[in-house]
Amino acid sequence: MLRPDSSALVSTAWLAEHLDAPDVRLVDASYYLPGEEGDARADYEGEHIPGAVFFDIDEIKDETSPLPHMLPSPEKFASRVRKLGLGDGNRIVVYDRHGLRSAPRVWWSFRIMGHRDVAVLDGGLPKWKAEGRPLDDRPVQPPERHFTARFDRTQVRGKDQLLRNLETAREQVVDARARQRFEGAAGEIWPGRRLGRIPQSLNLPFTDLIDPTDGTLLPEPQLRERFAEAGLDLGKPVVTTCGSGVTACILALGLALVGHRDVAVYDGSWAEWGLPDAETPVASGAGDGEAGAKA
């Protein structure tokens, strides 16, 4: 029987009660997509939950890769988070100002790097603010803390692994993008990418896992319903994907909350697969299970 990972999510009420706990560390992981107006760091400097540090997804990345915000090396990750005062023995809580968008990416990144005591704030900054909870604009300068990185390769997939999976079908691939993008009927956020999806993949827009009334994740029974409606078999391995590896982590978080342990994220996602010279097959339209065609 699947056992939910309830430690992956904390409520605003829980955080308010533990805001001053000596082992709790807060991380603002806000991020804007290409084409969106906004400066996440400036927003953080203007207001953040007291004690939160800013995790820059576009800086704590593999700078040798031409793809957006790919995972950095364990050494770089450890160096950056150590300077943010995040390390061994901390209970890390991650939030973002959209509610639930980029925080799960940072949650997943910490887990990939071996830090399991990390959770996402359910509803994020919007819910925190709506409840009238405290905010701050003062700089946060925590002392450095040792971080032991233990990279877990089982939770991440690359393009070659996804290509092999087209032949073996060992893992189910589920795409968190909006349905029109998945079907190739809408333009891509990342410039120069082809339209469509990975052949044989399923679609579950990340927004389908979020309660529109307060921006929190749906309760476990409803999460299970959404996964079933998308065609996922929770008894089989899953790889999540999206535009660039950010919202795919919302699906990974949801799967953790229903107890699925065999889940990985395709880090490059459509930003890599959809490149015109990627030599990867692309499917489009409303059907599924197509063999696809190189385009």
CSV table of C-alpha atoms in Angstrom, one decimal:
chain,number,residue,atom,x,y,z
A,1,MET,CA,0.0,0.0,0.0
A,2,LEU,CA,1.3,3.5,-0.9
A,3,ARG,CA,2.2,5.5,2.2
A,4,PRO,CA,1.9,9.3,1.7
A,5,ASP,CA,4.9,11.5,2.4
A,6,SER,CA,3.1,13.9,4.6
A,7,SER,CA,6.4,15.6,5.5
A,8,ALA,CA,6.7,17.1,2.0
A,9,LEU,CA,4.1,19.8,2.7
A,10,VAL,CA,3.5,22.1,5.6
A,11,SER,CA,0.5,24.5,6.2
A,12,THR,CA,0.8,28.2,6.9
A,13,ALA,CA,-0.6,27.6,10.4
A,14,TRP,CA,2.3,25.1,11.0
A,15,LEU,CA,4.8,27.6,9.8
A,16,ALA,CA,3.4,30.4,11.9
A,17,GLU,CA,3.7,28.2,15.0
A,18,HIS,CA,7.3,27.1,14.1
A,19,LEU,CA,8.6,30.4,12.6
A,20,ASP,CA,11.1,30.9,15.4
A,21,ALA,CA,12.1,27.3,15.8
A,22,PRO,CA,15.9,27.1,15.9
A,23,ASP,CA,16.1,24.2,13.3
A,24,VAL,CA,13.6,25.7,10.8
A,25,ARG,CA,15.0,27.6,7.8
A,26,LEU,CA,12.9,29.4,5.2
A,27,VAL,CA,13.6,29.7,1.5
A,28,ASP,CA,11.9,32.1,-1.0
A,29,ALA,CA,12.1,30.3,-4.4
A,30,SER,CA,10.1,32.7,-6.4
A,31,TYR,CA,10.7,32.7,-10.2
A,32,TYR,CA,9.2,34.3,-13.3
A,33,LEU,CA,8.7,32.5,-16.6
A,34,PRO,CA,10.1,34.0,-19.8
A,35,GLY,CA,7.8,36.8,-21.0
A,36,GLU,CA,6.4,37.5,-17.5
A,37,GLU,CA,7.0,40.8,-16.0
A,38,GLY,CA,8.7,40.8,-12.6
A,39,ASP,CA,12.0,40.5,-10.8
A,40,ALA,CA,11.9,37.7,-8.2
A,41,ARG,CA,14.9,39.0,-6.3
A,42,ALA,CA,13.6,42.5,-6.1
A,43,ASP,CA,10.2,41.2,-4.9
A,44,TYR,CA,12.0,39.2,-2.2
A,45,GLU,CA,13.9,42.3,-1.1
A,46,GLY,CA,10.6,44.2,-0.9
A,47,GLU,CA,8.8,41.6,1.2
A,48,HIS,CA,9.4,38.1,2.4
A,49,ILE,CA,8.4,35.8,5.3
A,50,PRO,CA,10.7,36.8,8.3
A,51,GLY,CA,14.0,34.9,8.2
A,52,ALA,CA,13.6,33.7,4.6
A,53,VAL,CA,16.6,33.6,2.2
A,54,PHE,CA,16.4,33.9,-1.5
A,55,PHE,CA,17.2,30.8,-3.7
A,56,ASP,CA,17.9,32.0,-7.3
A,57,ILE,CA,16.9,29.2,-9.6
A,58,ASP,CA,18.6,30.9,-12.5
A,59,GLU,CA,21.9,31.2,-10.6
A,60,ILE,CA,22.1,28.0,-8.7
A,61,LYS,CA,22.3,25.9,-11.9
A,62,ASP,CA,24.7,24.3,-14.3
A,63,GLU,CA,26.2,27.3,-16.0
A,64,THR,CA,28.0,25.1,-18.5
A,65,SER,CA,24.6,24.0,-20.0
A,66,PRO,CA,22.8,26.1,-22.7
A,67,LEU,CA,19.5,24.9,-21.2
A,68,PRO,CA,17.6,26.9,-18.6
A,69,HIS,CA,18.3,26.2,-14.8
A,70,MET,CA,19.6,22.6,-15.1
A,71,LEU,CA,20.7,21.0,-11.9
A,72,PRO,CA,24.2,22.2,-10.8
A,73,SER,CA,26.9,19.9,-9.6
A,74,PRO,CA,26.6,18.7,-6.0
A,75,GLU,CA,29.7,20.8,-5.2
A,76,LYS,CA,28.2,24.0,-6.5
A,77,PHE,CA,24.8,23.3,-4.9
A,78,ALA,CA,26.5,22.7,-1.5
A,79,SER,CA,28.6,25.9,-1.8
A,80,ARG,CA,25.6,28.1,-2.7
A,81,VAL,CA,23.2,26.8,0.0
A,82,ARG,CA,25.9,26.8,2.6
A,83,LYS,CA,26.3,30.5,2.1
A,84,LEU,CA,22.5,30.8,2.5
A,85,GLY,CA,22.8,29.2,5.9
A,86,LEU,CA,21.1,26.0,4.8
A,87,GLY,CA,22.6,22.8,5.8
A,88,ASP,CA,22.7,19.6,7.8
A,89,GLY,CA,20.2,19.4,10.6
A,90,ASN,CA,17.9,22.1,9.2
A,91,ARG,CA,14.2,21.7,8.6
A,92,ILE,CA,13.9,23.6,5.3
A,93,VAL,CA,10.6,25.1,4.2
A,94,VAL,CA,10.3,26.5,0.6
A,95,TYR,CA,7.7,28.9,-0.7
A,96,ASP,CA,7.1,31.1,-3.7
A,97,ARG,CA,5.0,34.2,-4.4
A,98,HIS,CA,2.8,32.5,-7.0
A,99,GLY,CA,1.5,30.0,-4.5
A,100,LEU,CA,2.7,26.7,-5.9
A,101,ARG,CA,4.9,27.1,-8.9
A,102,SER,CA,8.7,27.1,-8.4
A,103,ALA,CA,8.9,26.1,-4.7
A,104,PRO,CA,8.5,22.4,-5.6
A,105,ARG,CA,11.5,22.7,-7.9
A,106,VAL,CA,13.7,23.8,-5.1
A,107,TRP,CA,12.1,21.1,-2.8
A,108,TRP,CA,13.0,18.5,-5.4
A,109,SER,CA,16.6,19.9,-5.8
A,110,PHE,CA,17.3,19.6,-2.1
A,111,ARG,CA,16.0,16.0,-2.2
A,112,ILE,CA,18.1,15.2,-5.2
A,113,MET,CA,21.1,16.5,-3.3
A,114,GLY,CA,20.4,14.2,-0.3
A,115,HIS,CA,18.6,16.6,2.1
A,116,ARG,CA,15.3,14.9,2.9
A,117,ASP,CA,14.1,17.2,5.6
A,118,VAL,CA,12.5,19.7,3.2
A,119,ALA,CA,8.9,20.8,2.7
A,120,VAL,CA,6.8,23.1,0.5
A,121,LEU,CA,4.6,25.8,2.1
A,122,ASP,CA,1.1,24.9,1.0
A,123,GLY,CA,-0.4,27.9,-0.7
A,124,GLY,CA,2.9,29.8,-0.6
A,125,LEU,CA,3.2,33.5,0.0
A,126,PRO,CA,-0.3,34.4,-1.3
A,127,LYS,CA,-2.0,32.3,1.4
A,128,TRP,CA,0.4,33.6,4.0
A,129,LYS,CA,-0.4,37.2,3.1
A,130,ALA,CA,-4.1,36.6,2.8
A,131,GLU,CA,-4.1,35.4,6.4
A,132,GLY,CA,-2.4,38.6,7.6
A,133,ARG,CA,0.7,36.8,8.7
A,134,PRO,CA,4.0,38.8,9.3
A,135,LEU,CA,6.3,40.0,6.5
A,136,ASP,CA,9.7,41.6,6.5
A,137,ASP,CA,11.9,43.6,4.2
A,138,ARG,CA,15.1,43.4,6.2
A,139,PRO,CA,18.2,41.7,4.7
A,140,VAL,CA,18.8,38.2,6.0
A,141,GLN,CA,22.4,37.3,6.6
A,142,PRO,CA,22.5,33.9,8.3
A,143,PRO,CA,25.8,32.3,9.3
A,144,GLU,CA,27.2,29.6,6.9
A,145,ARG,CA,26.2,26.1,7.7
A,146,HIS,CA,27.7,22.8,6.4
A,147,PHE,CA,25.7,21.0,3.8
A,148,THR,CA,26.5,17.4,2.9
A,149,ALA,CA,25.5,16.7,-0.7
A,150,ARG,CA,24.7,13.2,-1.7
A,151,PHE,CA,23.4,13.2,-5.2
A,152,ASP,CA,20.5,10.8,-5.9
A,153,ARG,CA,20.6,9.9,-9.6
A,154,THR,CA,17.4,7.8,-9.3
A,155,GLN,CA,15.3,11.0,-9.1
A,156,VAL,CA,16.4,12.6,-12.4
A,157,ARG,CA,16.3,11.7,-16.0
A,158,GLY,CA,18.1,12.9,-19.1
A,159,LYS,CA,17.2,12.9,-22.8
A,160,ASP,CA,18.9,9.7,-23.7
A,161,GLN,CA,17.0,7.8,-20.9
A,162,LEU,CA,13.7,9.2,-22.3
A,163,LEU,CA,14.7,8.1,-25.8
A,164,ARG,CA,15.3,4.6,-24.5
A,165,ASN,CA,12.1,4.6,-22.7
A,166,LEU,CA,10.2,5.1,-26.0
A,167,GLU,CA,11.4,1.6,-26.8
A,168,THR,CA,11.0,-0.1,-23.4
A,169,ALA,CA,8.0,1.8,-22.0
A,170,ARG,CA,9.3,0.9,-18.6
A,171,GLU,CA,8.4,4.3,-17.2
A,172,GLN,CA,5.2,6.4,-17.6
A,173,VAL,CA,5.9,9.9,-18.8
A,174,VAL,CA,3.5,12.6,-17.6
A,175,ASP,CA,3.7,16.3,-18.8
A,176,ALA,CA,2.7,19.2,-16.5
A,177,ARG,CA,2.2,21.7,-19.3
A,178,ALA,CA,-1.2,23.2,-20.3
A,179,ARG,CA,-3.2,20.9,-22.6
A,180,GLN,CA,-2.8,23.2,-25.7
A,181,ARG,CA,0.9,23.2,-25.4
A,182,PHE,CA,0.9,19.4,-24.9
A,183,GLU,CA,-1.1,19.0,-28.0
A,184,GLY,CA,1.0,21.4,-30.0
A,185,ALA,CA,-1.9,23.8,-30.5
A,186,ALA,CA,-0.3,26.7,-28.7
A,187,GLY,CA,3.1,28.5,-28.9
A,188,GLU,CA,6.0,27.5,-26.6
A,189,ILE,CA,7.3,29.7,-23.8
A,190,TRP,CA,10.9,28.8,-24.6
A,191,PRO,CA,11.8,30.4,-27.9
A,192,GLY,CA,12.8,28.3,-30.9
A,193,ARG,CA,11.2,25.0,-29.7
A,194,ARG,CA,9.0,22.8,-31.8
A,195,LEU,CA,5.4,22.3,-30.9
A,196,GLY,CA,4.0,19.1,-29.4
A,197,ARG,CA,5.0,16.5,-26.8
A,198,ILE,CA,7.1,13.4,-26.1
A,199,PRO,CA,5.4,10.5,-27.9
A,200,GLN,CA,3.4,8.2,-25.6
A,201,SER,CA,3.4,10.7,-22.8
A,202,LEU,CA,0.3,11.6,-20.7
A,203,ASN,CA,-0.9,15.1,-19.8
A,204,LEU,CA,-1.7,16.4,-16.4
A,205,PRO,CA,-1.5,20.2,-16.2
A,206,PHE,CA,0.0,21.1,-12.8
A,207,THR,CA,-2.9,23.5,-12.3
A,208,ASP,CA,-5.2,20.5,-12.0
A,209,LEU,CA,-3.6,19.6,-8.7
A,210,ILE,CA,-4.2,23.0,-7.1
A,211,ASP,CA,-7.4,24.2,-5.3
A,212,PRO,CA,-8.4,27.4,-7.1
A,213,THR,CA,-10.0,28.8,-4.0
A,214,ASP,CA,-6.8,29.2,-1.9
A,215,GLY,CA,-3.9,27.9,-4.1
A,216,THR,CA,-3.2,24.9,-1.9
A,217,LEU,CA,-2.6,21.4,-3.2
A,218,LEU,CA,-5.7,19.2,-3.4
A,219,PRO,CA,-6.3,16.7,-0.6
A,220,GLU,CA,-4.8,13.2,-1.1
A,221,PRO,CA,-8.0,11.5,-2.3
A,222,GLN,CA,-8.5,14.1,-5.0
A,223,LEU,CA,-4.8,14.0,-6.0
A,224,ARG,CA,-5.3,10.2,-6.6
A,225,GLU,CA,-8.4,11.0,-8.7
A,226,ARG,CA,-6.4,13.4,-10.9
A,227,PHE,CA,-3.6,11.0,-11.4
A,228,ALA,CA,-6.1,8.2,-12.3
A,229,GLU,CA,-8.0,10.5,-14.7
A,230,ALA,CA,-4.7,11.3,-16.5
A,231,GLY,CA,-4.2,7.6,-17.0
A,232,LEU,CA,-1.3,7.1,-14.5
A,233,ASP,CA,-0.8,3.7,-12.9
A,234,LEU,CA,0.5,4.4,-9.4
A,235,GLY,CA,2.0,0.9,-9.3
A,236,LYS,CA,4.5,1.8,-12.0
A,237,PRO,CA,7.5,4.2,-12.3
A,238,VAL,CA,6.8,7.8,-13.4
A,239,VAL,CA,8.8,10.5,-15.0
A,240,THR,CA,7.5,14.0,-14.9
A,241,THR,CA,8.2,16.7,-17.5
A,242,CYS,CA,7.1,20.2,-18.4
A,243,GLY,CA,8.6,23.2,-20.1
A,244,SER,CA,11.9,23.4,-18.4
A,245,GLY,CA,11.8,21.2,-15.3
A,246,VAL,CA,10.1,23.5,-12.9
A,247,THR,CA,6.4,22.7,-12.8
A,248,ALA,CA,7.2,19.0,-13.4
A,249,CYS,CA,8.2,19.1,-9.8
A,250,ILE,CA,4.7,20.0,-8.8
A,251,LEU,CA,3.6,16.6,-10.2
A,252,ALA,CA,6.5,15.0,-8.3
A,253,LEU,CA,5.4,16.6,-5.1
A,254,GLY,CA,1.8,15.5,-5.6
A,255,LEU,CA,3.0,11.9,-6.3
A,256,ALA,CA,5.0,12.0,-3.1
A,257,LEU,CA,2.0,13.1,-1.2
A,258,VAL,CA,0.0,10.0,-2.4
A,259,GLY,CA,2.9,7.8,-1.5
A,260,HIS,CA,4.5,7.1,-4.9
A,261,ARG,CA,8.3,6.5,-4.4
A,262,ASP,CA,9.4,5.7,-7.9
A,263,VAL,CA,9.3,9.1,-9.4
A,264,ALA,CA,11.9,11.1,-11.4
A,265,VAL,CA,11.9,14.5,-13.2
A,266,TYR,CA,13.2,15.0,-16.7
A,267,ASP,CA,15.4,18.0,-16.0
A,268,GLY,CA,15.8,19.3,-19.5
A,269,SER,CA,12.0,18.8,-20.3
A,270,TRP,CA,10.6,20.5,-23.4
A,271,ALA,CA,13.4,23.2,-23.4
A,272,GLU,CA,15.7,20.3,-24.4
A,273,TRP,CA,13.4,17.8,-26.2
A,274,GLY,CA,11.8,20.5,-28.3
A,275,LEU,CA,15.0,21.9,-29.7
A,276,PRO,CA,14.9,21.9,-33.6
A,277,ASP,CA,18.2,20.0,-33.8
A,278,ALA,CA,17.5,17.6,-30.9
A,279,GLU,CA,16.7,14.6,-33.2
A,280,THR,CA,13.9,13.7,-30.8
A,281,PRO,CA,10.5,12.5,-32.0
A,282,VAL,CA,7.6,14.8,-31.4
A,283,ALA,CA,3.9,13.9,-31.3
A,284,SER,CA,1.0,16.4,-31.6
A,285,GLY,CA,-2.8,16.4,-31.6
A,286,ALA,CA,-5.3,15.1,-29.1
A,287,GLY,CA,-4.5,11.4,-29.4
A,288,ASP,CA,-1.9,9.5,-27.4
A,289,GLY,CA,0.5,6.6,-27.9
A,290,GLU,CA,1.7,7.9,-31.3
A,291,ALA,CA,5.0,6.7,-32.6
A,292,GLY,CA,5.8,10.4,-33.4
A,293,ALA,CA,7.9,11.8,-36.1
A,294,LYS,CA,11.1,13.8,-36.2
A,295,ALA,CA,10.4,17.3,-37.2
